Coordinates of C-alpha atoms and ligand atoms in Angstrom, one line a residue:
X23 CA -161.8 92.9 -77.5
X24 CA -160.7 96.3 -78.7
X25 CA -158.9 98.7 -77.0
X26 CA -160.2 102.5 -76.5
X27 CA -159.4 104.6 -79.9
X28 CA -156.1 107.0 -79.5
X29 CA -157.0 110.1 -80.5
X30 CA -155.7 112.3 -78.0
X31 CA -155.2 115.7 -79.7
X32 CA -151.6 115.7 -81.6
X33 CA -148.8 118.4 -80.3
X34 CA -147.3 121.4 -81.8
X35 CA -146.6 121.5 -85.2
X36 CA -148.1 118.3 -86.3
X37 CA -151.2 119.3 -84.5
X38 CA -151.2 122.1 -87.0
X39 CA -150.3 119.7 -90.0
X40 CA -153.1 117.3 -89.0
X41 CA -156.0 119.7 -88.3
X42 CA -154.8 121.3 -91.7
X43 CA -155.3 117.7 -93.4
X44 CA -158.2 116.9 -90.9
X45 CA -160.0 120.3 -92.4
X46 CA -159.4 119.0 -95.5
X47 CA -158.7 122.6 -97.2
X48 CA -155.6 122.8 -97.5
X49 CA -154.0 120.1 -100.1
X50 CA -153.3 117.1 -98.3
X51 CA -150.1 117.4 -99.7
X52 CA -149.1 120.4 -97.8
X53 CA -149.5 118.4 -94.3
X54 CA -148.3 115.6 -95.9
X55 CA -144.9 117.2 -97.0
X56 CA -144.6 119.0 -94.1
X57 CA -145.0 115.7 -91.8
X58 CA -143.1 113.6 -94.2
X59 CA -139.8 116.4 -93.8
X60 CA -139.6 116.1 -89.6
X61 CA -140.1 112.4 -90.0
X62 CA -137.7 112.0 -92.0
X63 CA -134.8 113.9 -90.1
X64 CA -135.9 111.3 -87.3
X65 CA -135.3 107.9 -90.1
X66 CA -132.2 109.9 -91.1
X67 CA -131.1 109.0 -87.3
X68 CA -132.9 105.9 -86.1
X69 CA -131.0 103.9 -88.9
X70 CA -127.9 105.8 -88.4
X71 CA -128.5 104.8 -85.3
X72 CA -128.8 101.3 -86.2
X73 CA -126.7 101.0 -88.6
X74 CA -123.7 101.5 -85.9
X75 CA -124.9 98.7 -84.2
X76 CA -122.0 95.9 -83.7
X77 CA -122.3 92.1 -84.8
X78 CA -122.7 89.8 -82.1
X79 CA -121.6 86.3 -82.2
X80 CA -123.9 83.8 -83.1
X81 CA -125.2 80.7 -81.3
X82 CA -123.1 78.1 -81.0
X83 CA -123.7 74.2 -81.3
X84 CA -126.1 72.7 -79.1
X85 CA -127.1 76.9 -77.6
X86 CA -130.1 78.5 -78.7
X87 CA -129.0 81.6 -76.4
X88 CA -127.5 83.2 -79.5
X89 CA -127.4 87.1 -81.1
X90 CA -128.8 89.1 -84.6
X91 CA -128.6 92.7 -84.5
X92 CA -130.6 95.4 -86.3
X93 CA -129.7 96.5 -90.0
X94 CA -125.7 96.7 -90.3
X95 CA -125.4 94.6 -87.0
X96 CA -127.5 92.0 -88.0
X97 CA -126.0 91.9 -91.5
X98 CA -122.8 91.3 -89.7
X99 CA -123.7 88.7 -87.4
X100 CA -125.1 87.2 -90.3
X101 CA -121.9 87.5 -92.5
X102 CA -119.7 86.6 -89.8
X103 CA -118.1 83.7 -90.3
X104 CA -118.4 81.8 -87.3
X105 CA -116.4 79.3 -86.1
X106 CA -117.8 76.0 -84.7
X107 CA -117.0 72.2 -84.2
X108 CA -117.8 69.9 -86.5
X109 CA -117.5 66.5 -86.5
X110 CA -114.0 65.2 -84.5
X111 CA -114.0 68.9 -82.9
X112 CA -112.2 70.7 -85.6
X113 CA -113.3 74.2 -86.6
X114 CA -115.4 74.7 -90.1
X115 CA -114.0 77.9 -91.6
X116 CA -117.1 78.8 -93.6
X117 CA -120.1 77.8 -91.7
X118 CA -121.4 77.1 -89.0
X119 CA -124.1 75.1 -87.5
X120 CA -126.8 75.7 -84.6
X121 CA -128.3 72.5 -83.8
X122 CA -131.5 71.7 -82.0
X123 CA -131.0 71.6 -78.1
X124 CA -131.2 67.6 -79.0
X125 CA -129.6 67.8 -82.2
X126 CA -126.5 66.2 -83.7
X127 CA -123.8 68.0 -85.1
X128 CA -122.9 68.5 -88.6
X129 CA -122.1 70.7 -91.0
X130 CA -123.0 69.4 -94.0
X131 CA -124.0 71.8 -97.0
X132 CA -127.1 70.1 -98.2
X133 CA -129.6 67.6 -96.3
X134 CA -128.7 64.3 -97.1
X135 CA -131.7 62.7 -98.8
X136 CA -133.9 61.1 -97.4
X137 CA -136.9 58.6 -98.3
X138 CA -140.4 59.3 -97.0
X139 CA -141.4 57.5 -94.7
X140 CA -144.3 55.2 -94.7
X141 CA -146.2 57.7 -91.8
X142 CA -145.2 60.7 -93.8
X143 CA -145.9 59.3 -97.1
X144 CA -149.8 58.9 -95.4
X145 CA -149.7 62.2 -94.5
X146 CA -149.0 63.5 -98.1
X147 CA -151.9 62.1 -99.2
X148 CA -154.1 63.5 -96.7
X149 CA -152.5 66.2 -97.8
X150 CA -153.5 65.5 -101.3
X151 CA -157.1 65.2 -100.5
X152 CA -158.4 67.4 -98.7
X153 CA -157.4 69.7 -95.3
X154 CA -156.3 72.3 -97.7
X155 CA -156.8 75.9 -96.9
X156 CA -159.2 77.7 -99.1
X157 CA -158.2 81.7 -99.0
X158 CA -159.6 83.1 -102.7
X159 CA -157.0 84.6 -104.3
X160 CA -158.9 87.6 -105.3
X161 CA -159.3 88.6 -101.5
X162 CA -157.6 91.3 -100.5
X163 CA -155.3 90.4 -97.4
X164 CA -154.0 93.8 -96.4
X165 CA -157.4 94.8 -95.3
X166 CA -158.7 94.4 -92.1
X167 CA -158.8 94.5 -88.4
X168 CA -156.5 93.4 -85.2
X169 CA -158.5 91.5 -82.7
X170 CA -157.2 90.9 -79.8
X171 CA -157.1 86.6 -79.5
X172 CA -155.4 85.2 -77.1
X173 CA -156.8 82.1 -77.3
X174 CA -155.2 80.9 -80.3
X175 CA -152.2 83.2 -79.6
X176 CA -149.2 83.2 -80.4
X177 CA -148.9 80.8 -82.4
X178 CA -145.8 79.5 -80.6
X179 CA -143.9 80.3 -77.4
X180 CA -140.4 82.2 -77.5
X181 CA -138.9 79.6 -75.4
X182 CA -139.5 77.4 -77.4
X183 CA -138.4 77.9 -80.3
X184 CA -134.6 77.2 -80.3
X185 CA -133.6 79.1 -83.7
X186 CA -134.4 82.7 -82.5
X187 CA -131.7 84.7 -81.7
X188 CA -131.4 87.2 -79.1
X189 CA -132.4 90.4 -81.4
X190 CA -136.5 89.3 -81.3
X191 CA -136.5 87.8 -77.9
X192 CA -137.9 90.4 -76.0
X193 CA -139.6 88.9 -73.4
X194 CA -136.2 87.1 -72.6
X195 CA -134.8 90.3 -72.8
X196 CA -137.0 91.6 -70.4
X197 CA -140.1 92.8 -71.8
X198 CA -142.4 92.4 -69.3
X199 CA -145.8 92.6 -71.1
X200 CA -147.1 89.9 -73.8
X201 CA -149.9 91.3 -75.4
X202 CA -148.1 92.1 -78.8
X203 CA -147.9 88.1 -79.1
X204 CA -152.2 88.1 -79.0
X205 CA -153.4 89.9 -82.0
X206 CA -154.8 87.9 -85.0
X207 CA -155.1 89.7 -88.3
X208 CA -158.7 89.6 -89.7
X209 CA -159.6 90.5 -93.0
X210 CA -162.5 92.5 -94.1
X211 CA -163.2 90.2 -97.2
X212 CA -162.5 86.6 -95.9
X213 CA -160.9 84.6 -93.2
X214 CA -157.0 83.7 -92.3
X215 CA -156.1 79.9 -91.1
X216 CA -156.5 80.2 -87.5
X217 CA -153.2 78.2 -86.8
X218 CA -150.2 77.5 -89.0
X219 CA -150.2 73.8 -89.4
X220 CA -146.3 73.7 -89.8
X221 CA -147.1 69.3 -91.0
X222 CA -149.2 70.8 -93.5
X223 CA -146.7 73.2 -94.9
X224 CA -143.7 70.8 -94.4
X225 CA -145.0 68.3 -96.5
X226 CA -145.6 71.4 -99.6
X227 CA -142.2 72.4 -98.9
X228 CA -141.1 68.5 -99.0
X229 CA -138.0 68.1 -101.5
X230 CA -138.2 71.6 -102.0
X231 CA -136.3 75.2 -101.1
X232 CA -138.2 78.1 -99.9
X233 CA -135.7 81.2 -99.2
X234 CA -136.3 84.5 -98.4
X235 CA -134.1 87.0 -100.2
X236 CA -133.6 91.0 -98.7
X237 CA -132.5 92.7 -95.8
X238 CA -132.7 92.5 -92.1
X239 CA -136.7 92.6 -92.2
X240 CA -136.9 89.5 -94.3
X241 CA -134.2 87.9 -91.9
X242 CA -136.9 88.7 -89.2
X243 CA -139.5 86.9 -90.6
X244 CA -137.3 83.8 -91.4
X245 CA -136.8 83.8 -88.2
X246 CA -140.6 83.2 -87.8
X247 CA -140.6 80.7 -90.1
X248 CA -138.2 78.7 -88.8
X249 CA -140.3 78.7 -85.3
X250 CA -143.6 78.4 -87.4
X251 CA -142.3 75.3 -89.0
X252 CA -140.4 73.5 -86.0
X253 CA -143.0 71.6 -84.6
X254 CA -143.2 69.3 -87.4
X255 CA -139.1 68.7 -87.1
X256 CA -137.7 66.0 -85.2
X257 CA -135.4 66.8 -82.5
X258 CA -131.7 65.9 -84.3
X259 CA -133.2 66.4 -87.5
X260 CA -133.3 70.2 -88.2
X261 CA -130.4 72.5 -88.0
X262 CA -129.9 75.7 -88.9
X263 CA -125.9 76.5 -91.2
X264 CA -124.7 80.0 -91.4
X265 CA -122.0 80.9 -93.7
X266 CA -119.9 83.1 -95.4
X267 CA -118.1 82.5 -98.7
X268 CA -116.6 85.5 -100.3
X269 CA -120.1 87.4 -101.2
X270 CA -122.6 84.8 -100.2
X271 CA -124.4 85.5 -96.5
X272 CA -127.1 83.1 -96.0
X273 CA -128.7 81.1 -93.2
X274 CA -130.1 77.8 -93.5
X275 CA -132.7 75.4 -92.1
X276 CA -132.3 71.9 -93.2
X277 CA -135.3 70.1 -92.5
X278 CA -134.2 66.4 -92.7
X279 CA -137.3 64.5 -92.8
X280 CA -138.7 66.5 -95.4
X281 CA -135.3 67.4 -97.6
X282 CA -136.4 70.8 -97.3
X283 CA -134.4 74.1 -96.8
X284 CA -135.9 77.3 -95.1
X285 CA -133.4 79.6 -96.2
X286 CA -132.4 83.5 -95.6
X287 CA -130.3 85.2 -98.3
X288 CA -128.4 88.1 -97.7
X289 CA -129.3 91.1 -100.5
X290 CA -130.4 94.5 -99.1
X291 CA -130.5 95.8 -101.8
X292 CA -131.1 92.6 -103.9
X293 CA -129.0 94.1 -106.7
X294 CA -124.7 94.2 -105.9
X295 CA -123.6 96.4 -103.4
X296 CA -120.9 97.7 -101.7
X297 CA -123.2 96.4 -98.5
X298 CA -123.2 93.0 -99.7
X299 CA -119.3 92.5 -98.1
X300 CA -119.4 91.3 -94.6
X301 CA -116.8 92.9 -93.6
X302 CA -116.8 96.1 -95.5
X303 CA -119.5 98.4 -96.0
X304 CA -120.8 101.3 -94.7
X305 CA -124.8 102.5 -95.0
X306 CA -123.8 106.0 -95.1
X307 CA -121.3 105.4 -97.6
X308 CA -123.4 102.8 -99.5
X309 CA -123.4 102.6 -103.1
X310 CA -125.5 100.2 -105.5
X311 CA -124.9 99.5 -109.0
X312 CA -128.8 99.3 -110.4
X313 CA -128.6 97.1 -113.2
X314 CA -126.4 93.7 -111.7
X315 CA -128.1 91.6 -109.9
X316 CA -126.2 88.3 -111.5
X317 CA -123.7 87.8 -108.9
X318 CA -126.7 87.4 -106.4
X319 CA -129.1 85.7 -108.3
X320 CA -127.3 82.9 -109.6
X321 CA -127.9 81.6 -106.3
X322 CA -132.0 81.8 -106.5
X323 CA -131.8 79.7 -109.5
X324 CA -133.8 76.3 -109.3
X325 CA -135.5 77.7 -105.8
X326 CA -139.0 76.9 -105.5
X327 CA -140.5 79.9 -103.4
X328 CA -138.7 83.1 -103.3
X329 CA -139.6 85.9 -101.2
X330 CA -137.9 89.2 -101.7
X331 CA -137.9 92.5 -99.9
X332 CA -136.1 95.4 -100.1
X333 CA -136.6 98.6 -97.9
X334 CA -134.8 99.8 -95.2
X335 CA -131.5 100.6 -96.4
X336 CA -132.9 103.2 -98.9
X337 CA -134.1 105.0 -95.9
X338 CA -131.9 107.2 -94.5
X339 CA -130.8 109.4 -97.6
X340 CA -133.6 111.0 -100.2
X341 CA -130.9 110.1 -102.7
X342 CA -129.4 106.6 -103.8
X343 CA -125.8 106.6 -104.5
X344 CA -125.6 104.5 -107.8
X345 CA -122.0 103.3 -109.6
X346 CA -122.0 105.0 -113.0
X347 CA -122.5 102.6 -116.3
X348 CA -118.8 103.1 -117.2
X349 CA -117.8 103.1 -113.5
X350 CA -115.0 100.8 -112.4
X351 CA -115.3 101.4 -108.8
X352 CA -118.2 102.0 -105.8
X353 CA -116.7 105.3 -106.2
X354 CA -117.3 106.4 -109.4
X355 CA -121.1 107.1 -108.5
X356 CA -124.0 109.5 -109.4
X357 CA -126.4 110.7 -106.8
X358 CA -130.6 109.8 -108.3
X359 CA -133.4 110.4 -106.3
X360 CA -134.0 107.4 -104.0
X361 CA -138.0 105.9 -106.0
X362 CA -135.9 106.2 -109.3
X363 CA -133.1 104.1 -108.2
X364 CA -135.6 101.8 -106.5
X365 CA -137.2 101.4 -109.7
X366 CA -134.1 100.8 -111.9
X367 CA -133.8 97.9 -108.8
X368 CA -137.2 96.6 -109.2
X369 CA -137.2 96.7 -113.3
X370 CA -133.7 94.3 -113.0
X371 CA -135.2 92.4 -110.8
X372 CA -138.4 91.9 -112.5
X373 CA -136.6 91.2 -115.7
X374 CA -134.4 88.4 -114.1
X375 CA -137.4 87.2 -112.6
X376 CA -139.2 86.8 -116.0
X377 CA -136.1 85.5 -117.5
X378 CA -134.7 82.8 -115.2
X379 CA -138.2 81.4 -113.2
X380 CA -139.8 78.8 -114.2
X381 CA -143.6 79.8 -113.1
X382 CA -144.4 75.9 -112.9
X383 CA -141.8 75.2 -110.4
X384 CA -141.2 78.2 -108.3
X385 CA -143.7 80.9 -106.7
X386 CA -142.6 83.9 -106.4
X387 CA -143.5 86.7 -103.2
X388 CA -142.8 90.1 -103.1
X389 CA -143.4 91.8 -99.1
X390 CA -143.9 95.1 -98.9
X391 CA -142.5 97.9 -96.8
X392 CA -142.6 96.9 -93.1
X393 CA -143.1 100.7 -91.3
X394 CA -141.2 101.9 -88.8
X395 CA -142.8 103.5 -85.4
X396 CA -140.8 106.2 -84.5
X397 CA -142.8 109.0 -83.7
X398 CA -145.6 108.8 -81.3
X399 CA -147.2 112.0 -82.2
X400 CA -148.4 110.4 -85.6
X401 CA -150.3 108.0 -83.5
X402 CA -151.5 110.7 -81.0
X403 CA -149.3 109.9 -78.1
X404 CA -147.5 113.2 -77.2
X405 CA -145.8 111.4 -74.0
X406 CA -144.9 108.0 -76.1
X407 CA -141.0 107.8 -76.5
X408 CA -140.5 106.4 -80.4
X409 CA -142.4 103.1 -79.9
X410 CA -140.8 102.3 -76.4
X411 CA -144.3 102.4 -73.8
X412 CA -146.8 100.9 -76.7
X413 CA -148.5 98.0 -75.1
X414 CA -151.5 98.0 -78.4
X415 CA -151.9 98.4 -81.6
X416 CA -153.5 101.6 -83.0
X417 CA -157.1 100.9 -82.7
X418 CA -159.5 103.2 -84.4
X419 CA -158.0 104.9 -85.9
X420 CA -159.8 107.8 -88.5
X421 CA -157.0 108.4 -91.9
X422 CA -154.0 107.9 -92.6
X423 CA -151.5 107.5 -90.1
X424 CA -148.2 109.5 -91.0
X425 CA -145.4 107.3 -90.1
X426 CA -143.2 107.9 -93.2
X427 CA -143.4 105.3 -94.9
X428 CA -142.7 105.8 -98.1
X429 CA -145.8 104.8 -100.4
X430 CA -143.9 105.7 -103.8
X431 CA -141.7 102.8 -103.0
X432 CA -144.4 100.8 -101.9
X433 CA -146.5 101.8 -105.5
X434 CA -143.4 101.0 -107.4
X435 CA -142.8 97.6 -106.1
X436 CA -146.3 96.6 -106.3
X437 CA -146.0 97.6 -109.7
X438 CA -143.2 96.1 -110.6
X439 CA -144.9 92.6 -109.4
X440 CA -147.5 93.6 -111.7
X441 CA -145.8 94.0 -114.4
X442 CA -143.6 90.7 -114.4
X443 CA -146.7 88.8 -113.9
X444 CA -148.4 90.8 -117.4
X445 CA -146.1 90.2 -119.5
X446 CA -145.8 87.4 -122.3
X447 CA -143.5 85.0 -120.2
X448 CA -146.4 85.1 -117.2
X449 CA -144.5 84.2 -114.0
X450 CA -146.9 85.6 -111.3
X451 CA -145.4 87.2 -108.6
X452 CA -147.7 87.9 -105.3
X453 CA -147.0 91.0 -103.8
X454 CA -148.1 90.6 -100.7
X455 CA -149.1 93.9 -98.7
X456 CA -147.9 93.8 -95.0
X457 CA -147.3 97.3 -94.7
X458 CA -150.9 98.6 -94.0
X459 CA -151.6 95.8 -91.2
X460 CA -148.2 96.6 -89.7
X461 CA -148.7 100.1 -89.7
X462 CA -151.2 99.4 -86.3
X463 CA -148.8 97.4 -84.7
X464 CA -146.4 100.3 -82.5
X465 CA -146.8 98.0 -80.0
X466 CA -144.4 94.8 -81.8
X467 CA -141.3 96.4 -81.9
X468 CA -138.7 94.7 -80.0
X469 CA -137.8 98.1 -78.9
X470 CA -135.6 98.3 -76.2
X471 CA -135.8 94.7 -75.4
X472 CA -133.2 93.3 -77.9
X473 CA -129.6 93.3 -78.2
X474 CA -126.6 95.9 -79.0
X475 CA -123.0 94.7 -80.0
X476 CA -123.9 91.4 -79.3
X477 CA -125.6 91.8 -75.8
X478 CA -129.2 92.5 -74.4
X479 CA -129.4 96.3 -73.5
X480 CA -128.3 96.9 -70.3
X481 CA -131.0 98.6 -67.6
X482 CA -129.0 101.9 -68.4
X483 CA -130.0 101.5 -71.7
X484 CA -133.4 100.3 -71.7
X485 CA -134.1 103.2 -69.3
X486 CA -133.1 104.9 -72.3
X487 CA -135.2 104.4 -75.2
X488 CA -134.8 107.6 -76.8
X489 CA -131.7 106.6 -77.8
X490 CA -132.1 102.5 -77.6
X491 CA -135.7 101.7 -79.0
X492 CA -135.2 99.8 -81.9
X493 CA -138.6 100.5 -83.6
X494 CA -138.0 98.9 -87.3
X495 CA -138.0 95.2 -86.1
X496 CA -140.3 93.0 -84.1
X497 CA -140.2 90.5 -81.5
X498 CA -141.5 87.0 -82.0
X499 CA -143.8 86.0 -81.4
X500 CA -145.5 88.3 -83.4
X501 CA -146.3 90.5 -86.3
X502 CA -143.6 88.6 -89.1
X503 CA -145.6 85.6 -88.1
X504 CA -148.5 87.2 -89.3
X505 CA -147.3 87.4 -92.5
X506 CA -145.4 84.2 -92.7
X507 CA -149.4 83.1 -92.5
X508 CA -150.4 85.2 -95.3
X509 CA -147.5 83.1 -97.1
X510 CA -148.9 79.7 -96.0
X511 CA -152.8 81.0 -97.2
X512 CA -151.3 81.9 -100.3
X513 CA -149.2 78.7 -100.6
X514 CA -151.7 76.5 -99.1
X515 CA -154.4 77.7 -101.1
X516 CA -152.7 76.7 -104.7
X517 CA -153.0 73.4 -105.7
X518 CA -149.9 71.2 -105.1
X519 CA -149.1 70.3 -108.3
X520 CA -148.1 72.8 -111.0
X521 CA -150.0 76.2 -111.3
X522 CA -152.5 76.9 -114.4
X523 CA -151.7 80.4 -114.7
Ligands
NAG13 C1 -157.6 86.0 -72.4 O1 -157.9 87.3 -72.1 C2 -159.0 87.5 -71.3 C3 -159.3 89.0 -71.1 O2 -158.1 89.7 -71.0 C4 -158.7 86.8 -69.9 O3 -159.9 86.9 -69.1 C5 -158.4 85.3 -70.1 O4 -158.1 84.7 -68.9 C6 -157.3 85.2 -71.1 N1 -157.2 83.8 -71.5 C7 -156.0 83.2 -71.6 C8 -156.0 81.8 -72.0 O5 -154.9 83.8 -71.4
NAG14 C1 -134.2 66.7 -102.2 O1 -134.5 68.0 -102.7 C2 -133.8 68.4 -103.8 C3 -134.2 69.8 -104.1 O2 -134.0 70.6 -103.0 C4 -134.1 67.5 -105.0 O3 -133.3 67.9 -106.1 C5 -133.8 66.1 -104.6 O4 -134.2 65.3 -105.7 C6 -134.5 65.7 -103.4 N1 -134.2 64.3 -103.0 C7 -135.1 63.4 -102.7 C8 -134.6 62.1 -102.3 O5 -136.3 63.7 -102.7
NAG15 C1 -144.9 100.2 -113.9 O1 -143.8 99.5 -114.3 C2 -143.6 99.6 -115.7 C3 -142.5 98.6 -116.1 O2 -141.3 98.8 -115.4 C4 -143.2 101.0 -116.1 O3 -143.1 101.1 -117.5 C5 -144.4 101.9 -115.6 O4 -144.0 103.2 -115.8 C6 -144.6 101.7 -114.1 N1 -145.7 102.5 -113.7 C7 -145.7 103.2 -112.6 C8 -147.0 104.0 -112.2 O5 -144.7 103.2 -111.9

């Protein structure tokens, strides 16, 4: 059920820059640098522009009306310590908890264990048996087609799931068309699960932690998760903890009946920081120190599926700020082109990866760049506003399409997942490519319809979207829970028991 092609004629300059690259004279490169340059003036601002977005507060017990907000906001809210009741009404300093609209409160840390039950124990085996989804590894995932599917659909409703927060509810917020929730990925080489049987995945994840690690994009997908894996929760048996202790930001699911966690941990830049403070950090002013990641990864230890990202917060500046080896404070820094800190990031990364997993207990995901959609002329929509009046996905589309995403990074972190999974130790790491399928999706930004210091957009502002559109994350339903599904095939597909690498 495709839609027509969009290949109205580009405007101005980048008509130039793409009928130079169309003509295929010229180097690519020329068009390429010379597209890459304006978009990134326009990054330079959109996460600016984000990034000066206030923290909300978060849902409180027994609400699911509750708030995220975009890079720096939604770092906040997630930092935040919030305040909340816990058992005899008095206020948890650390944490907090957002129960299930049935749900019981409690604040508790970990899930308290829990036997299987006889029902559940019957399902494992099942499990065991058969039922199992059957995507070949070898098949490449990233390629492939949208079709528009709206009988299987989204794969759950926004109302109903009562984790998501107010940032990726847009039709709450006022979207008014749902088409962005219809698309199915399909790849050229082999098929997806149609659905995400969240019983299915609950009873891999049984007794075990699966945590997302990166910035606000992997926050976004969590949030899919969480929704993806509900159905399968007993009312008053999942809950959701967010805290704040000193450095630590992380939100959890505690899935009772399965003593499983569905966690988010806050690392933007997965390495330490000065962004990794709650309360104090600035992106402009944001400094990293390359080669420390302890401080964060002591908490990943003993976790059974990790998923990392890392991207937009290296956006806005072609250089990195990065403390000095003999520095003693974020501002004793050197300035390095922004790939060359990203691979000093990825090589410490890799190398805690090869030294502290244990590749027959924990899997290991890497998620590409998720693109932004901020200029309608690389798509060939001279009257589009960023990706504010895009009700499809690009559809037909001949080439590349120029959205500045920045395939160096993409390159090196691929690489880097290579590389920890060639060496002598072995622990594989799937990188899994998302950035190619999501490049086609201008239409899944939440986009005007989210939330700014704390509160939907008001009609002001959404009749603004030149200077409102988010256009880096997505509502959900949608495209993160396309890729949560790429997870499941991936994690479905191995055998439950340890991994023959
Ligand atoms: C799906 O879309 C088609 C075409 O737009 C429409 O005719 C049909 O009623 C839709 N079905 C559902 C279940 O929404
Ligand atoms: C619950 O899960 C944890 C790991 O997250 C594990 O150490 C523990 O043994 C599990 N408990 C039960 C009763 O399965
Ligand atoms: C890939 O990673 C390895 C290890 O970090 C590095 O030596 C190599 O130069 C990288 N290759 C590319 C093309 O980035």
């Amino acid at each position: 059920m495709g839609l027509p092609g969009r290949r109205s004629p580009l405007l101005g300059a980048r008509r130039a820059a793409a009928s130079i690259r169309r003509s295929g004279r010229l180097p690519v490169y020329v068009a390429g640098v010379f597209f890459v340059a304006s978009v990134l003036l326009m990054f330079r601002d959109e996460i600016l522009y984000l990034t000066t977005a206030r923290s909300p507060s978060f849902p409180t017990t027994g609400s699911s009306a509750g708030a995220g907000v975009l890079a720096r906001g939604q770092e906040e809210s997630i930092n935040k310590p919030v305040v909340l009741r816990g058992h005899g009404g008095k206020p948890e300093k650390h944490h907090s908890v957002t129960e299930g609209h049935h749900g019981k409160v409690g604040a508790k840390r970990r899930a308290p264990k829990k036997k299987a039950t006889k029902a559940a124990r019957k399902r494992a085996i099942v499990t065991a048996t058969g039922a199992e989804v059957n995507v070949p590894e070898t098949c490449d995932l990233s390629k492939g087609k949208w079709v528009f599917d709206n009988a299987t659909y989204p794969l759950y409703r926004e109302d109903s799931c009562e984790f998501l927060t107010a940032q990726v509810t847009c039709t709450r917020n006022g979207r008014r068309d749902d088409g962005y929730q219809k698309w199915r990925w399909q790849p050229r080489h082999c098929d997806l699960p149609r659905a995400f049987d969240a019983r299915l995945f609950m009873e891999r994840l049984r007794g075990k932690r699966l945590m997302f690690v990166g910035d606000s994009l992997n926050r976004n997908q969590w949030e899919s998760m969480v929704c993806l894996v509900q159905p399968a929760l007993s009312p008053g048996k999942r809950y959701v903890t967010w805290w704040s202790e000193g450095e630590e930001q992380r939100v959890v699911l505690h899935a009772w009946e399965y003593n499983a966690t569905v966690e988010f941990y806050w690392a933007p830049f997965l390495v330490e920081s000065n962004s990794d403070d709650p309360k104090a950090h600035s992106i402009r002013d944001r400094v990293i120190k390359p080669e420390a990641i302890a401080a964060h990864a002591s908490d990943w230890v003993g976790v059974d599926y990790l998923v990392f990202n890392t991207y937009i917060w290296w956006m806005n500046t072609l250089n990195m700020k990065v403390v000095r080896p003999t520095g003693k404070t974020w501002d004793e820094y050197d300035e390095v082109p922004r790939v060359e800190a990203y691979r000093r990031v990825l090589d410490t990364w890799a190398t805690w990866v090869n030294d502290n997993v244990d590749p027959a207990r924990t899997s290991v995901f890497f998620m590409s760049v998720s693109p932004l959609h901020i200029s309608p002329e690389a798509w060939g929509n001279p009257d589009g506003v960023r990706c504010a009046k895009e009700t499809a996905p690009v559809q037909n589309w001949r080439g590349p399409l120029w959205l500045g995403t920045d395939w160096d990074m993409f390159r090196a972190a691929a690489n880097a997942s290579r590389t920890v999974s060639a060496t002598a130790r072995r622990v594989p790491v799937t990188f899994v490519d998302v950035t190619t399928m999501s490049e086609f999706r201008k239409d899944a930004h939440t986009s005007v319809h989210t939330i700014r210091q704390g509160r939907v957009l008001t009609p002001e502002q959404q009749a603004d979207p030149a200077t409102y559109a988010d256009c880096i994350h997505w509502c959900l339903p949608g495209v993160p829970d396309v890729w949560n599904l790429l997870l499941y095939a991936r994690i479905l597909s191995r055998p439950a028991a340890e991994r023959v690498v």
